[in-house]
PDB file of N, CA and C in Angstrom:
ATOM      1  N   MET A   1      13.027 -95.242 -42.149  1.00  0.00           N
ATOM      2  CA  MET A   1      12.313 -95.683 -40.880  1.00  0.00           C
ATOM      3  C   MET A   1      13.053 -94.990 -39.698  1.00  0.00           C
ATOM      4  N   ASP A   2      12.137 -93.998 -39.171  1.00  0.00           N
ATOM      5  CA  ASP A   2      12.347 -93.215 -38.090  1.00  0.00           C
ATOM      6  C   ASP A   2      12.187 -93.567 -36.757  1.00  0.00           C
ATOM      7  N   GLN A   3      13.064 -93.929 -36.029  1.00  0.00           N
ATOM      8  CA  GLN A   3      12.834 -94.485 -34.677  1.00  0.00           C
ATOM      9  C   GLN A   3      13.038 -93.537 -33.420  1.00  0.00           C
ATOM     10  N   ASN A   4      12.031 -93.118 -32.903  1.00  0.00           N
ATOM     11  CA  ASN A   4      12.004 -92.329 -31.623  1.00  0.00           C
ATOM     12  C   ASN A   4      12.012 -93.179 -30.576  1.00  0.00           C
ATOM     13  N   PHE A   5      13.067 -93.213 -29.660  1.00  0.00           N
ATOM     14  CA  PHE A   5      13.091 -93.836 -28.485  1.00  0.00           C
ATOM     15  C   PHE A   5      12.595 -93.107 -27.333  1.00  0.00           C
ATOM     16  N   LYS A   6      11.781 -93.633 -26.343  1.00  0.00           N
ATOM     17  CA  LYS A   6      11.493 -92.948 -25.258  1.00  0.00           C
ATOM     18  C   LYS A   6      12.776 -92.995 -24.358  1.00  0.00           C
ATOM     19  N   THR A   7      12.873 -91.889 -23.698  1.00  0.00           N
ATOM     20  CA  THR A   7      13.908 -91.724 -22.533  1.00  0.00           C
ATOM     21  C   THR A   7      13.223 -91.591 -21.142  1.00  0.00           C
ATOM     22  N   TYR A   8      14.105 -91.970 -20.288  1.00  0.00           N
ATOM     23  CA  TYR A   8      13.618 -91.995 -18.821  1.00  0.00           C
ATOM     24  C   TYR A   8      14.642 -91.506 -17.969  1.00  0.00           C
ATOM     25  N   PRO A   9      14.448 -90.658 -17.028  1.00  0.00           N
ATOM     26  CA  PRO A   9      15.545 -90.316 -15.923  1.00  0.00           C
ATOM     27  C   PRO A   9      16.182 -91.548 -15.362  1.00  0.00           C
ATOM     28  N   ALA A  10      17.303 -91.467 -15.086  1.00  0.00           N
ATOM     29  CA  ALA A  10      17.867 -92.675 -14.324  1.00  0.00           C
ATOM     30  C   ALA A  10      17.224 -92.611 -12.839  1.00  0.00           C
ATOM     31  N   PRO A  11      17.245 -93.694 -11.989  1.00  0.00           N
ATOM     32  CA  PRO A  11      16.535 -93.796 -10.835  1.00  0.00           C
ATOM     33  C   PRO A  11      17.671 -93.531  -9.758  1.00  0.00           C
ATOM     34  N   TRP A  12      19.011 -93.057 -10.161  1.00  0.00           N
ATOM     35  CA  TRP A  12      20.013 -92.838  -9.180  1.00  0.00           C
ATOM     36  C   TRP A  12      20.547 -91.518  -9.610  1.00  0.00           C
ATOM     37  N   ARG A  13      21.449 -91.090  -8.328  1.00  0.00           N
ATOM     38  CA  ARG A  13      22.203 -89.729  -8.681  1.00  0.00           C
ATOM     39  C   ARG A  13      23.740 -90.247  -8.739  1.00  0.00           C
ATOM     40  N   GLY A  14      24.529 -89.532  -9.225  1.00  0.00           N
ATOM     41  CA  GLY A  14      25.893 -89.870  -9.403  1.00  0.00           C
ATOM     42  C   GLY A  14      26.529 -90.669 -10.467  1.00  0.00           C
ATOM     43  N   GLN A  15      27.808 -91.078 -10.226  1.00  0.00           N
ATOM     44  CA  GLN A  15      28.531 -91.961 -11.221  1.00  0.00           C
ATOM     45  C   GLN A  15      27.920 -93.484 -11.099  1.00  0.00           C
ATOM     46  N   ILE A  16      27.938 -94.013 -12.355  1.00  0.00           N
ATOM     47  CA  ILE A  16      27.617 -95.518 -12.311  1.00  0.00           C
ATOM     48  C   ILE A  16      28.874 -96.379 -12.441  1.00  0.00           C
ATOM     49  N   ILE A  17      28.735 -97.151 -11.827  1.00  0.00           N
ATOM     50  CA  ILE A  17      30.157 -98.335 -12.049  1.00  0.00           C
ATOM     51  C   ILE A  17      29.593 -99.513 -12.485  1.00  0.00           C
ATOM     52  N   LEU A  18      29.957-100.127 -13.632  1.00  0.00           N
ATOM     53  CA  LEU A  18      29.526-101.659 -14.024  1.00  0.00           C
ATOM     54  C   LEU A  18      30.567-102.475 -13.515  1.00  0.00           C
ATOM     55  N   ALA A  19      30.277-103.420 -12.703  1.00  0.00           N
ATOM     56  CA  ALA A  19      31.263-104.147 -12.146  1.00  0.00           C
ATOM     57  C   ALA A  19      30.916-105.831 -12.623  1.00  0.00           C
ATOM     58  N   CYS A  20      32.017-106.592 -12.718  1.00  0.00           N
ATOM     59  CA  CYS A  20      31.708-107.963 -12.914  1.00  0.00           C
ATOM     60  C   CYS A  20      31.260-108.948 -11.853  1.00  0.00           C
ATOM     61  N   ARG A  21      30.093-109.553 -11.606  1.00  0.00           N
ATOM     62  CA  ARG A  21      29.765-110.200 -10.612  1.00  0.00           C
ATOM     63  C   ARG A  21      30.464-111.433 -10.540  1.00  0.00           C
ATOM     64  N   LYS A  22      31.141-111.979 -11.398  1.00  0.00           N
ATOM     65  CA  LYS A  22      31.821-113.230 -11.197  1.00  0.00           C
ATOM     66  C   LYS A  22      33.234-113.009 -10.729  1.00  0.00           C
ATOM     67  N   CYS A  23      33.711-111.845 -10.878  1.00  0.00           N
ATOM     68  CA  CYS A  23      34.993-111.540 -10.128  1.00  0.00           C
ATOM     69  C   CYS A  23      34.719-111.200  -8.756  1.00  0.00           C
ATOM     70  N   GLN A  24      33.588-110.726  -8.428  1.00  0.00           N
ATOM     71  CA  GLN A  24      33.141-110.616  -7.053  1.00  0.00           C
ATOM     72  C   GLN A  24      33.217-111.871  -6.205  1.00  0.00           C
ATOM     73  N   LYS A  25      32.239-112.730  -6.853  1.00  0.00           N
ATOM     74  CA  LYS A  25      32.009-114.045  -6.432  1.00  0.00           C
ATOM     75  C   LYS A  25      33.383-114.852  -5.917  1.00  0.00           C
ATOM     76  N   LYS A  26      34.407-114.580  -6.945  1.00  0.00           N
ATOM     77  CA  LYS A  26      35.593-115.557  -6.567  1.00  0.00           C
ATOM     78  C   LYS A  26      36.351-114.829  -5.557  1.00  0.00           C
ATOM     79  N   LEU A  27      36.222-113.787  -5.206  1.00  0.00           N
ATOM     80  CA  LEU A  27      36.946-113.202  -3.884  1.00  0.00           C
ATOM     81  C   LEU A  27      36.244-113.457  -2.571  1.00  0.00           C
ATOM     82  N   LYS A  28      35.215-113.973  -2.727  1.00  0.00           N
ATOM     83  CA  LYS A  28      34.407-114.374  -1.444  1.00  0.00           C
ATOM     84  C   LYS A  28      35.368-115.423  -0.535  1.00  0.00           C
ATOM     85  N   GLY A  29      35.230-115.121   0.722  1.00  0.00           N
ATOM     86  CA  GLY A  29      36.325-115.955   1.505  1.00  0.00           C
ATOM     87  C   GLY A  29      37.652-115.462   1.855  1.00  0.00           C
ATOM     88  N   ASN A  30      38.072-114.575   1.187  1.00  0.00           N
ATOM     89  CA  ASN A  30      39.312-113.882   1.336  1.00  0.00           C
ATOM     90  C   ASN A  30      39.037-112.771   2.056  1.00  0.00           C
ATOM     91  N   LYS A  31      39.671-112.682   3.129  1.00  0.00           N
ATOM     92  CA  LYS A  31      39.629-111.786   4.295  1.00  0.00           C
ATOM     93  C   LYS A  31      40.099-110.404   3.898  1.00  0.00           C
ATOM     94  N   ASP A  32      41.318-110.483   3.150  1.00  0.00           N
ATOM     95  CA  ASP A  32      42.054-109.366   2.408  1.00  0.00           C
ATOM     96  C   ASP A  32      41.372-108.442   1.590  1.00  0.00           C
ATOM     97  N   LEU A  33      40.285-109.273   0.768  1.00  0.00           N
ATOM     98  CA  LEU A  33      39.752-108.640  -0.176  1.00  0.00           C
ATOM     99  C   LEU A  33      38.326-108.498  -0.206  1.00  0.00           C
ATOM    100  N   GLU A  34      37.740-108.474   1.246  1.00  0.00           N
ATOM    101  CA  GLU A  34      36.403-108.573   1.482  1.00  0.00           C
ATOM    102  C   GLU A  34      35.509-107.447   1.004  1.00  0.00           C
ATOM    103  N   ALA A  35      36.361-106.113   0.975  1.00  0.00           N
ATOM    104  CA  ALA A  35      35.521-104.956   0.491  1.00  0.00           C
ATOM    105  C   ALA A  35      35.361-105.108  -0.978  1.00  0.00           C
ATOM    106  N   LEU A  36      36.152-105.891  -1.895  1.00  0.00           N
ATOM    107  CA  LEU A  36      35.893-106.082  -3.268  1.00  0.00           C
ATOM    108  C   LEU A  36      34.770-107.095  -3.444  1.00  0.00           C
ATOM    109  N   ALA A  37      34.863-108.251  -2.476  1.00  0.00           N
ATOM    110  CA  ALA A  37      33.788-109.166  -2.759  1.00  0.00           C
ATOM    111  C   ALA A  37      32.557-108.574  -2.370  1.00  0.00           C
ATOM    112  N   ARG A  38      32.262-107.697  -1.515  1.00  0.00           N
ATOM    113  CA  ARG A  38      31.100-107.071  -1.252  1.00  0.00           C
ATOM    114  C   ARG A  38      31.110-105.727  -1.566  1.00  0.00           C
ATOM    115  N   LEU A  39      31.221-105.612  -2.967  1.00  0.00           N
ATOM    116  CA  LEU A  39      31.302-104.011  -3.607  1.00  0.00           C
ATOM    117  C   LEU A  39      30.217-103.475  -3.368  1.00  0.00           C
ATOM    118  N   LYS A  40      28.954-103.922  -3.354  1.00  0.00           N
ATOM    119  CA  LYS A  40      27.821-103.130  -3.232  1.00  0.00           C
ATOM    120  C   LYS A  40      27.734-102.511  -1.934  1.00  0.00           C
ATOM    121  N   LYS A  41      28.217-103.216  -0.941  1.00  0.00           N
ATOM    122  CA  LYS A  41      28.096-102.713   0.566  1.00  0.00           C
ATOM    123  C   LYS A  41      29.026-101.610   0.661  1.00  0.00           C
ATOM    124  N   THR A  42      30.312-101.946   0.128  1.00  0.00           N
ATOM    125  CA  THR A  42      31.264-101.003   0.219  1.00  0.00           C
ATOM    126  C   THR A  42      31.004 -99.672  -0.510  1.00  0.00           C
ATOM    127  N   ILE A  43      30.200 -99.713  -1.681  1.00  0.00           N
ATOM    128  CA  ILE A  43      29.643 -98.392  -2.385  1.00  0.00           C
ATOM    129  C   ILE A  43      28.662 -97.818  -1.497  1.00  0.00           C
ATOM    130  N   LYS A  44      27.918 -98.401  -0.776  1.00  0.00           N
ATOM    131  CA  LYS A  44      26.892 -97.835   0.186  1.00  0.00           C
ATOM    132  C   LYS A  44      27.644 -97.154   1.313  1.00  0.00           C
ATOM    133  N   ARG A  45      28.468 -97.736   1.844  1.00  0.00           N
ATOM    134  CA  ARG A  45      29.197 -97.103   2.812  1.00  0.00           C
ATOM    135  C   ARG A  45      30.044 -95.795   2.647  1.00  0.00           C
ATOM    136  N   HIS A  46      30.505 -95.753   1.073  1.00  0.00           N
ATOM    137  CA  HIS A  46      31.175 -94.873   0.417  1.00  0.00           C
ATOM    138  C   HIS A  46      30.216 -93.580   0.541  1.00  0.00           C
ATOM    139  N   ASN A  47      28.966 -94.024  -0.052  1.00  0.00           N
ATOM    140  CA  ASN A  47      27.657 -92.916  -0.251  1.00  0.00           C
ATOM    141  C   ASN A  47      27.415 -92.354   0.941  1.00  0.00           C
ATOM    142  N   LYS A  48      27.357 -93.011   2.242  1.00  0.00           N
ATOM    143  CA  LYS A  48      27.072 -92.443   3.422  1.00  0.00           C
ATOM    144  C   LYS A  48      28.172 -91.509   3.822  1.00  0.00           C
ATOM    145  N   ALA A  49      29.540 -91.873   3.682  1.00  0.00           N
ATOM    146  CA  ALA A  49      30.437 -90.964   4.100  1.00  0.00           C
ATOM    147  C   ALA A  49      30.756 -89.712   3.218  1.00  0.00           C
ATOM    148  N   HIS A  50      30.401 -89.904   1.990  1.00  0.00           N
ATOM    149  CA  HIS A  50      30.341 -88.821   0.836  1.00  0.00           C
ATOM    150  C   HIS A  50      29.337 -88.613   0.191  1.00  0.00           C
ATOM    151  N   PRO A  51      28.244 -88.231   0.575  1.00  0.00           N
ATOM    152  CA  PRO A  51      26.941 -87.952  -0.094  1.00  0.00           C
ATOM    153  C   PRO A  51      27.130 -86.832  -1.199  1.00  0.00           C
ATOM    154  N   ASP A  52      28.208 -86.066  -1.151  1.00  0.00           N
ATOM    155  CA  ASP A  52      28.316 -85.022  -2.263  1.00  0.00           C
ATOM    156  C   ASP A  52      28.772 -85.762  -3.624  1.00  0.00           C
ATOM    157  N   ARG A  53      29.359 -86.961  -3.617  1.00  0.00           N
ATOM    158  CA  ARG A  53      29.803 -87.476  -4.749  1.00  0.00           C
ATOM    159  C   ARG A  53      29.125 -89.145  -4.924  1.00  0.00           C
ATOM    160  N   PRO A  54      27.909 -89.449  -5.121  1.00  0.00           N
ATOM    161  CA  PRO A  54      27.551 -90.640  -4.994  1.00  0.00           C
ATOM    162  C   PRO A  54      27.913 -91.521  -6.011  1.00  0.00           C
ATOM    163  N   LEU A  55      27.894 -92.984  -5.756  1.00  0.00           N
ATOM    164  CA  LEU A  55      28.412 -93.978  -6.714  1.00  0.00           C
ATOM    165  C   LEU A  55      26.938 -94.826  -6.902  1.00  0.00           C
ATOM    166  N   HIS A  56      26.872 -95.626  -7.870  1.00  0.00           N
ATOM    167  CA  HIS A  56      25.743 -96.667  -8.110  1.00  0.00           C
ATOM    168  C   HIS A  56      26.404 -97.706  -8.973  1.00  0.00           C
ATOM    169  N   LEU A  57      26.231 -98.886  -8.250  1.00  0.00           N
ATOM    170  CA  LEU A  57      26.920-100.010  -8.599  1.00  0.00           C
ATOM    171  C   LEU A  57      25.717-100.883  -9.536  1.00  0.00           C
ATOM    172  N   VAL A  58      26.074-101.517 -10.688  1.00  0.00           N
ATOM    173  CA  VAL A  58      25.353-102.464 -11.548  1.00  0.00           C
ATOM    174  C   VAL A  58      26.190-103.558 -11.726  1.00  0.00           C
ATOM    175  N   ASN A  59      25.844-104.729 -11.223  1.00  0.00           N
ATOM    176  CA  ASN A  59      26.500-105.984 -11.392  1.00  0.00           C
ATOM    177  C   ASN A  59      26.286-106.378 -12.834  1.00  0.00           C
ATOM    178  N   ILE A  60      27.190-106.741 -13.583  1.00  0.00           N
ATOM    179  CA  ILE A  60      27.218-107.258 -14.930  1.00  0.00           C
ATOM    180  C   ILE A  60      27.535-108.572 -15.026  1.00  0.00           C
ATOM    181  N   THR A  61      27.455-109.149 -16.113  1.00  0.00           N
ATOM    182  CA  THR A  61      28.051-110.732 -16.428  1.00  0.00           C
ATOM    183  C   THR A  61      29.439-110.564 -16.695  1.00  0.00           C
ATOM    184  N   CYS A  62      30.187-111.687 -16.595  1.00  0.00           N
ATOM    185  CA  CYS A  62      31.593-111.840 -16.987  1.00  0.00           C
ATOM    186  C   CYS A  62      32.134-110.984 -18.344  1.00  0.00           C
ATOM    187  N   THR A  63      33.136-110.168 -18.099  1.00  0.00           N
ATOM    188  CA  THR A  63      33.755-109.560 -19.299  1.00  0.00           C
ATOM    189  C   THR A  63      34.829-110.287 -19.841  1.00  0.00           C
ATOM    190  N   ASP A  64      35.280-111.318 -19.325  1.00  0.00           N
ATOM    191  CA  ASP A  64      36.383-112.284 -19.892  1.00  0.00           C
ATOM    192  C   ASP A  64      37.792-111.692 -19.725  1.00  0.00           C
ATOM    193  N   LEU A  65      37.801-110.640 -18.640  1.00  0.00           N
ATOM    194  CA  LEU A  65      39.236-110.172 -18.309  1.00  0.00           C
ATOM    195  C   LEU A  65      39.754-110.988 -17.017  1.00  0.00           C
ATOM    196  N   CYS A  66      39.186-111.293 -16.120  1.00  0.00           N
ATOM    197  CA  CYS A  66      39.160-112.170 -15.120  1.00  0.00           C
ATOM    198  C   CYS A  66      40.772-112.004 -14.324  1.00  0.00           C
ATOM    199  N   PRO A  67      40.802-110.840 -13.526  1.00  0.00           N
ATOM    200  CA  PRO A  67      42.016-110.508 -12.913  1.00  0.00           C
ATOM    201  C   PRO A  67      42.254-111.386 -11.664  1.00  0.00           C
ATOM    202  N   LYS A  68      43.337-111.697 -11.358  1.00  0.00           N
ATOM    203  CA  LYS A  68      43.618-112.320 -10.038  1.00  0.00           C
ATOM    204  C   LYS A  68      43.478-111.452  -8.954  1.00  0.00           C
ATOM    205  N   ASN A  69      42.660-111.659  -7.982  1.00  0.00           N
ATOM    206  CA  ASN A  69      42.621-110.871  -7.017  1.00  0.00           C
ATOM    207  C   ASN A  69      42.176-109.374  -7.198  1.00  0.00           C
ATOM    208  N   GLY A  70      41.163-109.262  -7.973  1.00  0.00           N
ATOM    209  CA  GLY A  70      40.563-108.168  -8.401  1.00  0.00           C
ATOM    210  C   GLY A  70      39.318-108.091  -9.173  1.00  0.00           C
ATOM    211  N   VAL A  71      38.763-107.046  -9.343  1.00  0.00           N
ATOM    212  CA  VAL A  71      37.332-107.117  -9.843  1.00  0.00           C
ATOM    213  C   VAL A  71      37.345-106.178 -11.194  1.00  0.00           C
ATOM    214  N   THR A  72      36.937-106.517 -12.168  1.00  0.00           N
ATOM    215  CA  THR A  72      36.828-105.877 -13.406  1.00  0.00           C
ATOM    216  C   THR A  72      35.575-105.006 -13.378  1.00  0.00           C
ATOM    217  N   ALA A  73      35.828-103.613 -13.763  1.00  0.00           N
ATOM    218  CA  ALA A  73      34.833-102.689 -13.735  1.00  0.00           C
ATOM    219  C   ALA A  73      34.966-101.813 -14.850  1.00  0.00           C
ATOM    220  N   CYS A  74      33.818-101.045 -15.257  1.00  0.00           N
ATOM    221  CA  CYS A  74      33.785 -99.947 -16.331  1.00  0.00           C
ATOM    222  C   CYS A  74      33.112 -98.772 -15.870  1.00  0.00           C
ATOM    223  N   LEU A  75      33.859 -97.569 -15.988  1.00  0.00           N
ATOM    224  CA  LEU A  75      33.268 -96.316 -15.590  1.00  0.00           C
ATOM    225  C   LEU A  75      32.565 -95.865 -16.865  1.00  0.00           C
ATOM    226  N   PRO A  76      31.396 -96.033 -17.353  1.00  0.00           N
ATOM    227  CA  PRO A  76      31.129 -95.368 -18.725  1.00  0.00           C
ATOM    228  C   PRO A  76      30.940 -93.937 -18.829  1.00  0.00           C
ATOM    229  N   THR A  77      30.977 -93.183 -17.738  1.00  0.00           N
ATOM    230  CA  THR A  77      30.900 -91.756 -17.803  1.00  0.00           C
ATOM    231  C   THR A  77      32.360 -91.218 -18.014  1.00  0.00           C
ATOM    232  N   GLN A  78      33.346 -92.048 -17.622  1.00  0.00           N
ATOM    233  CA  GLN A  78      34.680 -91.330 -17.864  1.00  0.00           C
ATOM    234  C   GLN A  78      35.462 -91.878 -19.165  1.00  0.00           C
ATOM    235  N   ASP A  79      35.250 -93.246 -19.407  1.00  0.00           N
ATOM    236  CA  ASP A  79      35.840 -93.823 -20.688  1.00  0.00           C
ATOM    237  C   ASP A  79      35.108 -95.175 -21.102  1.00  0.00           C
ATOM    238  N   PRO A  80      34.118 -95.202 -21.534  1.00  0.00           N
ATOM    239  CA  PRO A  80      33.359 -96.391 -21.904  1.00  0.00           C
ATOM    240  C   PRO A  80      34.219 -97.393 -22.685  1.00  0.00           C
ATOM    241  N   THR A  81      35.329 -97.198 -23.224  1.00  0.00           N
ATOM    242  CA  THR A  81      36.030 -98.083 -24.146  1.00  0.00           C
ATOM    243  C   THR A  81      37.120 -98.737 -23.267  1.00  0.00           C
ATOM    244  N   ARG A  82      37.215 -98.459 -22.075  1.00  0.00           N
ATOM    245  CA  ARG A  82      38.297 -99.015 -21.333  1.00  0.00           C
ATOM    246  C   ARG A  82      37.666 -99.855 -20.056  1.00  0.00           C
ATOM    247  N   LEU A  83      38.469-100.938 -19.652  1.00  0.00           N
ATOM    248  CA  LEU A  83      37.922-101.642 -18.417  1.00  0.00           C
ATOM    249  C   LEU A  83      39.213-101.425 -17.304  1.00  0.00           C
ATOM    250  N   LEU A  84      38.720-101.150 -16.034  1.00  0.00           N
ATOM    251  CA  LEU A  84      39.485-100.971 -14.983  1.00  0.00           C
ATOM    252  C   LEU A  84      39.704-102.480 -14.003  1.00  0.00           C
ATOM    253  N   VAL A  85      40.664-102.403 -13.554  1.00  0.00           N
ATOM    254  CA  VAL A  85      40.594-103.603 -12.589  1.00  0.00           C
ATOM    255  C   VAL A  85      40.945-103.067 -11.102  1.00  0.00           C
ATOM    256  N   LEU A  86      39.853-103.424 -10.238  1.00  0.00           N
ATOM    257  CA  LEU A  86      39.865-102.830  -9.031  1.00  0.00           C
ATOM    258  C   LEU A  86      40.479-103.833  -7.892  1.00  0.00           C
ATOM    259  N   ARG A  87      41.638-103.445  -7.457  1.00  0.00           N
ATOM    260  CA  ARG A  87      42.386-104.257  -6.414  1.00  0.00           C
ATOM    261  C   ARG A  87      42.283-103.757  -4.973  1.00  0.00           C
ATOM    262  N   SER A  88      41.761-102.909  -4.328  1.00  0.00           N
ATOM    263  CA  SER A  88      41.602-102.383  -3.134  1.00  0.00           C
ATOM    264  C   SER A  88      40.347-101.599  -3.132  1.00  0.00           C
ATOM    265  N   GLU A  89      39.950-101.248  -1.870  1.00  0.00           N
ATOM    266  CA  GLU A  89      38.715-100.679  -1.621  1.00  0.00           C
ATOM    267  C   GLU A  89      38.811 -99.303  -1.802  1.00  0.00           C
ATOM    268  N   ASP A  90      40.049 -98.678  -1.939  1.00  0.00           N
ATOM    269  CA  ASP A  90      40.246 -97.315  -2.425  1.00  0.00           C
ATOM    270  C   ASP A  90      39.943 -97.135  -3.780  1.00  0.00           C
TER     271      ASP A  90
END
């Protein structure tokens, strides 16, 4: 059985980031980690400041890593087999 899948171009430019929405939700209300709690807005600000290297965020379900004061993320273009823990806006 030969399966030919249709492919479509991605509707974004730049690098994609997959981030756990549950981790972001847990950080709401913490003033020190506001940038991580609102990661989508943080990335929009980054894209305005650095239009030459845009990022695109996709919120995903829980990855069961659940770091304290951090957000679990994956960068599939760099290493899809590893998860990162974001602890600051940088």
